[in-house]
């Protein structure tokens, strides 16, 4: 593949194109400013934007339904959040559950999905997920050749619902999934155009989407789509301006846990067409250390120890989940940095410290609190005061009355050397906001109804998730709504030809 010219002249050309593209796809565009298709470079039934799981799944499905498909990917390889993902896919009634004797049903699954979103997730979309995920997981195995490992059985109400894609040769499960999808595309001869960034949607003047304009080293090119265009470009977690605008300034200090390529074209492409964007302030967070990307979630979730900021002060309830702890750390500490102080009782230390050692990520370990604080640069007096107060509250059974409260069901003192200071920061996994879709994956208009020919799936789509997500449900949603979008675009193209 031809690479971009990295010479000064080449870079100058690229930056001029970038500036033009930014203007073309800018927020302030109106539908009238959205380009009208000139002579298209090629005509397809379905044009898919983004070569992540949602886009590739849609492309394969549309192809298998008889459509001529192209995938436009802005990088020189798939470069979205999937590459960083563990590869869990959340479903019920799967072959794996049956083989492992896990009894489950649609109603419990749907209730779990809605419960996690505190009832705020779109009911029809969550029902649609529930009704289609079993077939989606089967299809990933039978038609794409994805290999899932054993389900880890969990207690009710979560049960064992996540099928984990087996990552091999050092690949994450998410990368292995993308590889399998790429192989399935290659087998079918599906065209993927790399280094083609979607910069603008094309309409027929009645706000019906007819194609897309891309930017590559060849400049702007227009592509026609008879059945529709699918936005599968991921969310906006890697766009600090959007994160600041939609979530808040504090959130733009979150460390990115995933891709730098998810820069919000799910929003900037569709706003000029008056798409209805929802849940824009919602996202998933998790702990991380920026320098090495080590994930200390297990120690934060262990139910042991306290968390202190870099001034040595407690600043949140230790009972919170790792998701809330990560979010709170970015919001409540100016430097988005904190430590989990635990003693040798903490049962997950072996696992967590092994990860820190493997990545050469510094942490504190000492027989005295004074030495521990010296190692990691924490003010000893402040940390000692917090631990003394906490240990006293444990003794009297009054941790819930502390300020802030610590509502561990059973609290353990911090008094058995060696002591550990495990660093962490708040990290951003993915944004949940985006253009609202319906159960046909059609993007909804602010004026009501669907925008003809415009679809979204995966992290690009809004409506499904709110507050948090069931582990594996993001890749599950990419599977369910990617397949639906593929089928819908193929059917619409057929209708257009009839
Ligand atoms: C650390 C981490 C762990 C995770 N683990 C899990 C897990 O185990 N289970 C789970 O369900 N979810 C998990 N997720 C979330 C999961 O990765 C995402 O839900 C999933 O990748 C979404 O797929 P997608 O196809 O929508 O987007 P992505 O995988 O983000 O792909 C988007 C693609 O679009 C391309 N693109 C962007 N803009 C343009 C443009 N303008 N034109 C053309 N192409 C463009 C990008 O380069 C990229 O290739 C995890 C995320 C992270 C960060």
XYZ file of C-alpha atoms and ligand atoms in Angstrom:
551
model
C 0.000 0.000 0.000
C 1.191 3.519 -0.801
C 2.143 5.493 2.289
C 1.511 9.175 2.933
C 4.408 11.403 1.899
C 6.092 12.383 5.170
C 8.366 14.997 3.547
C 7.841 18.671 4.494
C 5.980 19.279 1.205
C 3.857 16.185 1.720
C 3.020 17.195 5.282
C 2.119 20.693 4.137
C -0.246 19.224 1.567
C -1.768 16.916 4.183
C -2.286 19.737 6.656
C -3.977 21.900 4.006
C -6.268 18.951 3.214
C -6.853 18.415 6.929
C -7.874 22.026 7.410
C -10.199 21.871 4.424
C -11.689 18.637 5.713
C -12.197 20.070 9.160
C -14.121 22.926 7.584
C -16.111 20.612 5.375
C -17.181 18.347 8.230
C -17.322 21.064 10.881
C -20.001 21.392 13.521
C -21.384 24.588 12.134
C -22.296 23.047 8.802
C -25.941 22.883 7.999
C -27.687 20.346 5.836
C -27.405 22.809 2.989
C -23.638 22.857 3.456
C -23.441 19.045 3.374
C -22.095 18.301 -0.061
C -24.201 17.134 -2.927
C -22.693 14.171 -4.733
C -20.701 15.073 -7.816
C -19.481 12.317 -10.094
C -18.949 9.421 -7.735
C -15.694 7.537 -7.935
C -17.675 4.300 -7.592
C -21.203 3.170 -6.813
C -21.834 0.651 -4.039
C -24.887 -0.801 -2.365
C -23.461 -0.187 1.090
C -20.632 2.066 2.267
C -19.293 1.267 5.720
C -17.212 3.851 7.602
C -14.699 2.318 10.032
C -13.048 -1.112 10.042
C -13.776 -2.005 13.674
C -15.993 -4.941 14.696
C -19.255 -3.052 14.017
C -18.175 -1.993 10.517
C -16.653 -5.322 9.498
C -19.616 -7.312 10.850
C -21.992 -5.060 8.899
C -19.884 -5.381 5.741
C -19.858 -9.189 5.903
C -23.597 -9.337 6.588
C -24.436 -6.924 3.761
C -22.184 -8.858 1.384
C -23.781 -12.176 2.350
C -27.187 -10.604 1.683
C -26.085 -9.857 -1.870
C -24.818 -6.284 -1.550
C -21.731 -4.746 -3.138
C -19.891 -3.293 -0.145
C -16.889 -1.117 0.571
C -15.312 -0.305 3.948
C -13.558 3.060 4.350
C -10.975 3.123 7.153
C -9.097 6.301 8.008
C -5.949 4.578 9.310
C -3.651 2.131 7.517
C -5.200 -0.707 9.595
C -8.169 -1.143 11.921
C -7.238 1.137 14.791
C -10.236 1.485 17.064
C -10.960 0.459 20.635
C -11.382 -3.177 19.615
C -7.609 -3.553 19.399
C -7.413 -2.874 23.160
C -10.439 -4.943 24.147
C -10.302 -8.113 26.198
C -12.754 -9.606 23.735
C -15.666 -10.426 26.018
C -19.039 -10.687 24.302
C -22.051 -10.719 26.596
C -25.001 -12.951 25.742
C -27.488 -15.492 27.057
C -28.735 -18.890 25.808
C -25.477 -19.519 23.989
C -24.014 -22.914 23.185
C -21.350 -22.138 25.789
C -23.839 -21.493 28.571
C -25.669 -24.737 27.726
C -22.462 -26.774 27.632
C -21.439 -25.394 31.006
C -24.878 -26.010 32.529
C -25.650 -22.303 33.063
C -29.409 -21.718 33.051
C -30.427 -18.317 31.795
C -33.308 -16.592 30.056
C -34.093 -13.512 27.976
C -36.080 -11.738 30.675
C -33.305 -11.921 33.276
C -30.779 -10.796 30.687
C -32.877 -7.807 29.614
C -33.458 -6.860 33.247
C -29.707 -6.939 33.863
C -29.046 -4.679 30.860
C -31.688 -2.181 31.935
C -30.630 -2.390 35.583
C -27.037 -1.483 34.742
C -28.282 1.567 32.834
C -30.486 2.478 35.842
C -33.456 2.178 33.525
C -32.107 4.904 31.224
C -30.960 2.743 28.301
C -33.370 2.776 25.354
C -35.826 -0.045 26.085
C -36.419 -1.078 22.464
C -32.678 -1.176 21.722
C -31.904 -3.219 24.829
C -34.752 -5.589 23.996
C -33.426 -5.863 20.449
C -29.945 -6.652 21.824
C -31.456 -9.340 24.072
C -33.434 -10.901 21.218
C -30.544 -10.995 18.750
C -27.349 -11.607 20.718
C -27.649 -15.408 20.841
C -27.820 -15.654 17.044
C -25.042 -13.050 16.794
C -22.622 -15.084 18.913
C -23.532 -18.264 16.990
C -22.872 -16.402 13.722
C -19.472 -15.149 14.904
C -18.521 -18.784 15.474
C -20.120 -20.398 12.439
C -19.668 -17.769 9.730
C -16.605 -15.858 10.904
C -14.675 -18.625 12.671
C -14.281 -16.779 15.998
C -13.096 -19.021 18.837
C -14.481 -18.453 22.326
C -12.949 -19.762 25.545
C -14.831 -21.097 28.560
C -17.282 -18.816 30.331
C -16.300 -17.827 33.845
C -19.342 -18.717 35.927
C -20.523 -15.880 38.169
C -23.135 -15.683 40.915
C -26.702 -14.534 40.153
C -27.745 -11.987 38.816
C -24.743 -11.665 36.508
C -24.456 -15.446 35.929
C -21.883 -16.499 33.365
C -22.714 -14.444 30.349
C -19.477 -13.408 28.747
C -17.960 -15.490 25.988
C -14.321 -14.369 25.753
C -12.690 -14.400 22.301
C -9.469 -16.355 22.554
C -6.537 -14.033 21.854
C -3.520 -15.796 20.474
C 0.124 -14.965 19.665
C 0.084 -12.083 22.147
C -3.064 -10.561 20.620
C -5.884 -9.257 22.809
C -9.221 -11.013 22.322
C -10.448 -7.824 20.595
C -7.567 -7.893 18.097
C -8.133 -11.593 17.460
C -11.789 -10.818 16.731
C -10.810 -8.084 14.240
C -8.316 -10.436 12.579
C -10.980 -13.081 12.109
C -13.349 -10.481 10.673
C -10.657 -9.240 8.262
C -10.041 -12.827 7.139
C -13.776 -13.295 6.570
C -13.848 -10.061 4.500
C -10.833 -11.191 2.449
C -12.442 -14.587 1.805
C -15.485 -12.824 0.390
C -13.491 -10.277 -1.608
C -14.924 -7.336 0.369
C -13.048 -4.170 -0.516
C -11.430 -2.234 2.349
C -9.939 1.146 1.448
C -7.389 2.135 4.097
C -6.259 5.725 4.689
C -9.637 6.925 3.476
C -11.115 9.175 6.102
C -14.842 9.911 5.882
C -15.173 13.684 6.103
C -18.682 14.456 4.909
C -21.982 12.761 4.145
C -23.558 13.380 0.761
C -27.270 13.978 0.424
C -29.751 14.361 -2.396
C -30.981 17.686 -1.142
C -33.898 16.100 0.741
C -31.595 15.064 3.568
C -31.487 11.514 2.182
C -27.983 10.131 2.388
C -26.621 9.109 -0.996
C -22.958 8.602 -0.251
C -19.849 9.871 1.460
C -16.876 12.102 0.758
C -13.499 10.764 1.836
C -10.067 12.296 2.141
C -6.992 10.304 1.181
C -3.653 11.169 -0.336
C -5.550 11.454 -3.627
C -7.619 14.281 -2.146
C -11.381 14.407 -1.770
C -13.375 11.671 -3.459
C -17.103 10.953 -3.491
C -18.582 7.468 -3.235
C -22.174 6.604 -3.918
C -24.220 4.272 -1.675
C -27.547 2.993 -2.985
C -28.568 1.184 0.178
C -26.998 3.445 2.750
C -23.963 4.610 4.689
C -23.081 3.084 8.051
C -21.287 5.182 10.653
C -19.094 2.679 12.502
C -16.306 5.085 13.398
C -16.411 4.494 17.159
C -17.092 7.193 19.745
C -15.400 10.465 20.696
C -13.184 9.405 23.606
C -10.038 10.577 21.770
C -11.401 14.038 20.992
C -10.563 16.199 24.058
C -12.604 19.150 22.813
C -15.745 17.004 22.479
C -15.099 15.258 25.815
C -14.785 18.698 27.431
C -17.869 20.030 25.657
C -20.185 17.077 26.271
C -18.898 15.589 29.537
C -16.855 18.285 31.238
C -13.359 19.753 31.492
C -12.385 17.338 34.248
C -13.139 14.388 31.952
C -10.671 15.606 29.351
C -7.946 14.847 31.932
C -8.915 11.140 31.940
C -6.172 8.937 30.522
C -7.175 7.264 27.272
C -7.434 3.492 27.841
C -8.046 2.736 24.190
C -7.596 4.089 20.686
C -6.474 7.557 19.587
C -8.520 7.168 16.413
C -11.987 7.454 17.942
C -12.189 11.202 17.401
C -15.925 11.782 17.196
C -16.806 11.536 13.526
C -19.944 9.740 14.739
C -21.008 13.216 15.852
C -19.365 15.626 13.418
C -20.544 13.686 10.335
C -24.178 13.478 11.409
C -24.880 16.812 13.128
C -25.157 18.710 9.822
C -28.018 16.334 8.924
C -29.896 17.204 12.144
C -29.334 13.806 13.760
C -30.576 13.416 17.314
C -27.579 12.722 19.555
C -28.263 11.246 22.991
C -26.482 10.281 26.220
C -23.612 12.569 25.260
C -22.332 12.880 28.838
C -22.174 9.121 29.395
C -19.013 7.053 29.205
C -17.184 4.097 30.709
C -14.190 4.702 32.946
C -11.559 2.456 34.461
C -8.321 2.803 36.406
C -5.017 2.895 34.574
C -1.493 4.304 34.894
C -0.744 6.514 31.895
C 2.964 5.673 31.569
C 2.564 1.914 31.156
C -1.190 1.358 30.763
C -1.106 -1.146 33.636
C -4.610 -1.849 34.951
C -4.894 -1.943 38.767
C -8.690 -2.569 38.800
C -8.421 -5.778 40.848
C -6.862 -4.059 43.848
C -9.445 -1.239 43.683
C -12.234 -3.819 43.594
C -10.726 -6.074 46.258
C -12.626 -4.649 49.250
C -9.349 -3.964 51.090
C -7.477 -0.760 51.932
C -8.163 2.917 51.318
C -7.608 5.312 48.434
C -5.731 8.581 48.984
C -4.975 11.497 46.671
C -1.440 12.842 46.234
C -1.975 15.022 49.339
C -2.481 11.812 51.302
C -6.217 12.393 51.880
C -9.147 10.009 51.386
C -11.578 11.457 48.865
C -14.246 8.809 48.149
C -16.091 5.780 49.494
C -13.880 2.714 49.027
C -16.987 0.586 48.435
C -17.450 2.164 44.975
C -16.800 0.055 41.895
C -13.593 0.558 39.934
C -15.650 2.418 37.302
C -16.840 5.033 39.776
C -13.428 5.204 41.456
C -11.778 5.994 38.123
C -14.388 8.652 37.305
C -14.203 10.213 40.782
C -10.420 10.345 40.732
C -10.403 12.440 37.551
C -13.181 14.673 38.873
C -12.012 15.119 42.475
C -8.238 15.352 42.107
C -6.637 18.112 40.059
C -3.753 15.917 38.911
C -5.932 12.824 38.261
C -3.563 10.728 40.378
C -4.065 8.633 43.505
C -2.862 5.584 45.436
C -4.548 2.543 46.839
C -2.958 1.793 50.235
C -3.319 -1.854 51.265
C -1.526 -4.241 53.564
C -0.467 -7.834 53.074
C -4.041 -9.068 53.776
C -5.235 -7.916 50.359
C -5.883 -11.204 48.499
C -5.232 -9.970 44.932
C -1.766 -8.528 45.471
C 0.063 -11.415 43.794
C -1.912 -10.905 40.597
C -1.732 -7.095 40.544
C 1.892 -6.704 41.601
C 2.964 -9.281 39.000
C 1.436 -7.001 36.320
C 3.220 -3.928 37.717
C 6.530 -5.833 37.814
C 6.091 -7.142 34.269
C 5.579 -3.600 32.959
C 8.282 -2.079 35.217
C 5.659 0.225 36.671
C 6.792 1.694 40.016
C 4.733 1.110 43.199
C 5.476 1.285 46.917
C 6.175 -1.708 49.156
C 7.627 -1.310 52.659
C 7.473 -2.644 56.198
C 6.634 0.777 57.625
C 4.149 3.391 56.460
C 6.828 6.068 56.714
C 9.127 4.218 54.317
C 6.163 3.466 52.021
C 5.266 7.163 51.778
C 8.897 8.100 51.129
C 9.072 5.618 48.244
C 6.068 7.042 46.396
C 6.306 10.702 47.466
C 3.201 10.815 49.693
C 3.083 13.089 52.794
C 3.542 10.638 55.693
C 1.687 12.654 58.381
C -1.456 12.956 56.260
C -1.458 9.277 55.254
C -0.840 8.149 58.847
C -3.728 10.295 60.089
C -6.076 8.753 57.502
C -4.990 5.184 58.267
C -5.217 5.718 62.044
C -8.734 7.117 61.650
C -9.724 4.261 59.342
C -8.281 1.545 61.628
C -10.078 3.079 64.607
C -13.362 3.138 62.661
C -12.866 -0.524 61.676
C -12.384 -1.379 65.348
C -15.581 0.401 66.410
C -17.571 -0.696 63.356
C -18.134 2.919 62.289
C -16.438 3.199 58.885
C -19.772 4.223 57.340
C -19.747 7.328 59.547
C -16.373 8.541 58.289
C -16.149 11.559 56.001
C -16.272 10.496 53.214
C -17.928 7.271 54.394
C -16.349 3.904 53.755
C -19.250 1.492 53.402
C -17.403 -1.803 53.072
C -19.712 -4.590 54.373
C -16.761 -6.043 56.202
C -13.780 -3.751 56.713
C -10.247 -4.931 57.528
C -7.632 -2.789 59.261
C -4.429 -1.761 57.495
C -1.819 -2.977 59.940
C -0.076 -6.064 58.602
C 3.247 -5.318 56.923
C 4.377 -5.198 54.229
C 2.291 -2.212 53.118
C 1.680 -1.387 49.468
C 0.959 1.898 47.666
C -0.497 1.046 44.270
C -0.749 4.104 41.967
C -3.658 4.675 39.617
C -5.349 7.345 37.516
C -8.830 7.672 36.091
C -9.032 6.391 32.532
C -11.585 6.764 29.725
C -12.610 3.493 28.051
C -15.279 4.664 25.639
C -18.045 7.204 25.209
C -21.668 6.014 25.125
C -23.173 9.081 23.421
C -23.979 9.297 19.750
C -26.749 9.517 17.195
C -29.828 7.675 18.458
C -30.640 4.607 16.381
C -33.799 2.537 16.192
C -34.019 -1.260 16.073
C -33.161 -1.140 12.346
C -29.924 0.738 13.200
C -31.322 3.790 11.378
C -30.144 7.149 12.727
C -32.991 9.232 14.106
C -33.622 12.838 13.166
C -34.199 15.694 15.608
C -37.441 16.274 13.721
C -38.593 12.680 14.313
C -38.264 9.597 12.132
C -35.194 8.103 10.518
C -32.725 9.920 8.276
C -33.064 7.882 5.055
C -29.944 5.933 4.159
C -28.036 6.695 7.377
C -27.151 3.985 9.901
C -24.933 3.664 12.985
C -23.599 0.703 14.952
C -21.053 -0.075 17.653
C -19.644 2.740 19.755
C -20.764 5.253 17.133
C -24.430 4.681 18.000
C -26.245 6.249 20.937
C -29.167 5.052 23.053
C -28.181 1.593 24.257
C -25.832 2.366 27.129
C -26.129 4.714 30.058
C -24.166 4.842 33.316
C -22.200 1.592 32.759
C -22.353 -1.532 30.621
C -22.440 -5.260 31.311
C -18.948 -6.615 30.577
C -18.946 -7.715 26.935
C -22.062 -5.765 25.939
C -20.185 -3.203 23.810
C -18.817 -5.865 21.467
C -22.204 -7.545 21.767
C -23.909 -4.352 20.572
C -21.397 -4.023 17.713
C -22.374 -7.576 16.712
C -26.144 -7.171 16.999
C -26.497 -3.734 15.398
C -23.682 -4.311 12.881
C -25.589 -7.329 11.560
C -28.876 -5.442 11.527
C -27.316 -2.474 9.672
C -25.737 -4.811 7.101
C -29.051 -6.516 6.404
C -30.969 -3.225 6.233
C -28.538 -1.579 3.794
C -28.585 -4.649 1.526
C -32.388 -4.698 1.540
C -32.628 -0.947 0.865
C -30.209 -1.265 -2.066
C -32.370 -4.057 -3.504
C -35.467 -1.879 -3.166
C -33.656 1.014 -4.885
C -32.789 -1.233 -7.851
C -36.271 -2.755 -8.138
C -9.196 -1.268 27.216
C -10.513 -1.635 26.611
C -11.063 -2.893 26.836
C -12.311 -3.230 26.293
N -12.792 -4.491 26.492
C -14.024 -4.803 26.005
C -14.565 -6.119 26.159
O -13.893 -7.053 26.620
N -15.843 -6.339 25.740
C -16.600 -5.354 25.157
O -17.755 -5.603 24.858
N -16.072 -4.146 24.902
C -14.805 -3.848 25.306
N -14.284 -2.623 25.032
C -15.054 -1.742 24.145
C -14.913 -2.230 22.676
O -13.564 -2.221 22.338
C -15.698 -1.344 21.728
O -17.035 -1.374 22.103
C -15.608 -1.839 20.276
O -14.297 -1.745 19.831
C -16.516 -0.988 19.392
O -16.339 -1.379 18.062
P -16.580 -0.328 16.910
O -16.443 -1.087 15.645
O -17.809 0.414 17.165
O -15.412 0.767 17.046
P -13.836 0.691 17.048
O -13.335 -0.650 17.415
O -13.399 1.824 17.902
O -13.426 0.965 15.519
C -13.679 2.199 14.879
C -12.878 2.259 13.578
O -13.297 3.403 12.845
C -12.160 4.056 12.291
N -12.519 5.461 12.026
C -12.707 6.467 12.911
N -13.063 7.589 12.278
C -13.113 7.309 10.949
C -13.426 8.069 9.778
N -13.762 9.358 9.830
N -13.399 7.439 8.567
C -13.059 6.127 8.469
N -12.721 5.369 9.546
C -12.774 5.950 10.779
C -11.104 3.870 13.372
O -9.802 4.073 12.874
C -11.372 2.418 13.788
O -10.664 1.503 12.994
C -13.021 -2.280 25.523
C -12.460 -1.027 25.260
C -11.208 -0.711 25.778
C -10.623 0.633 25.470
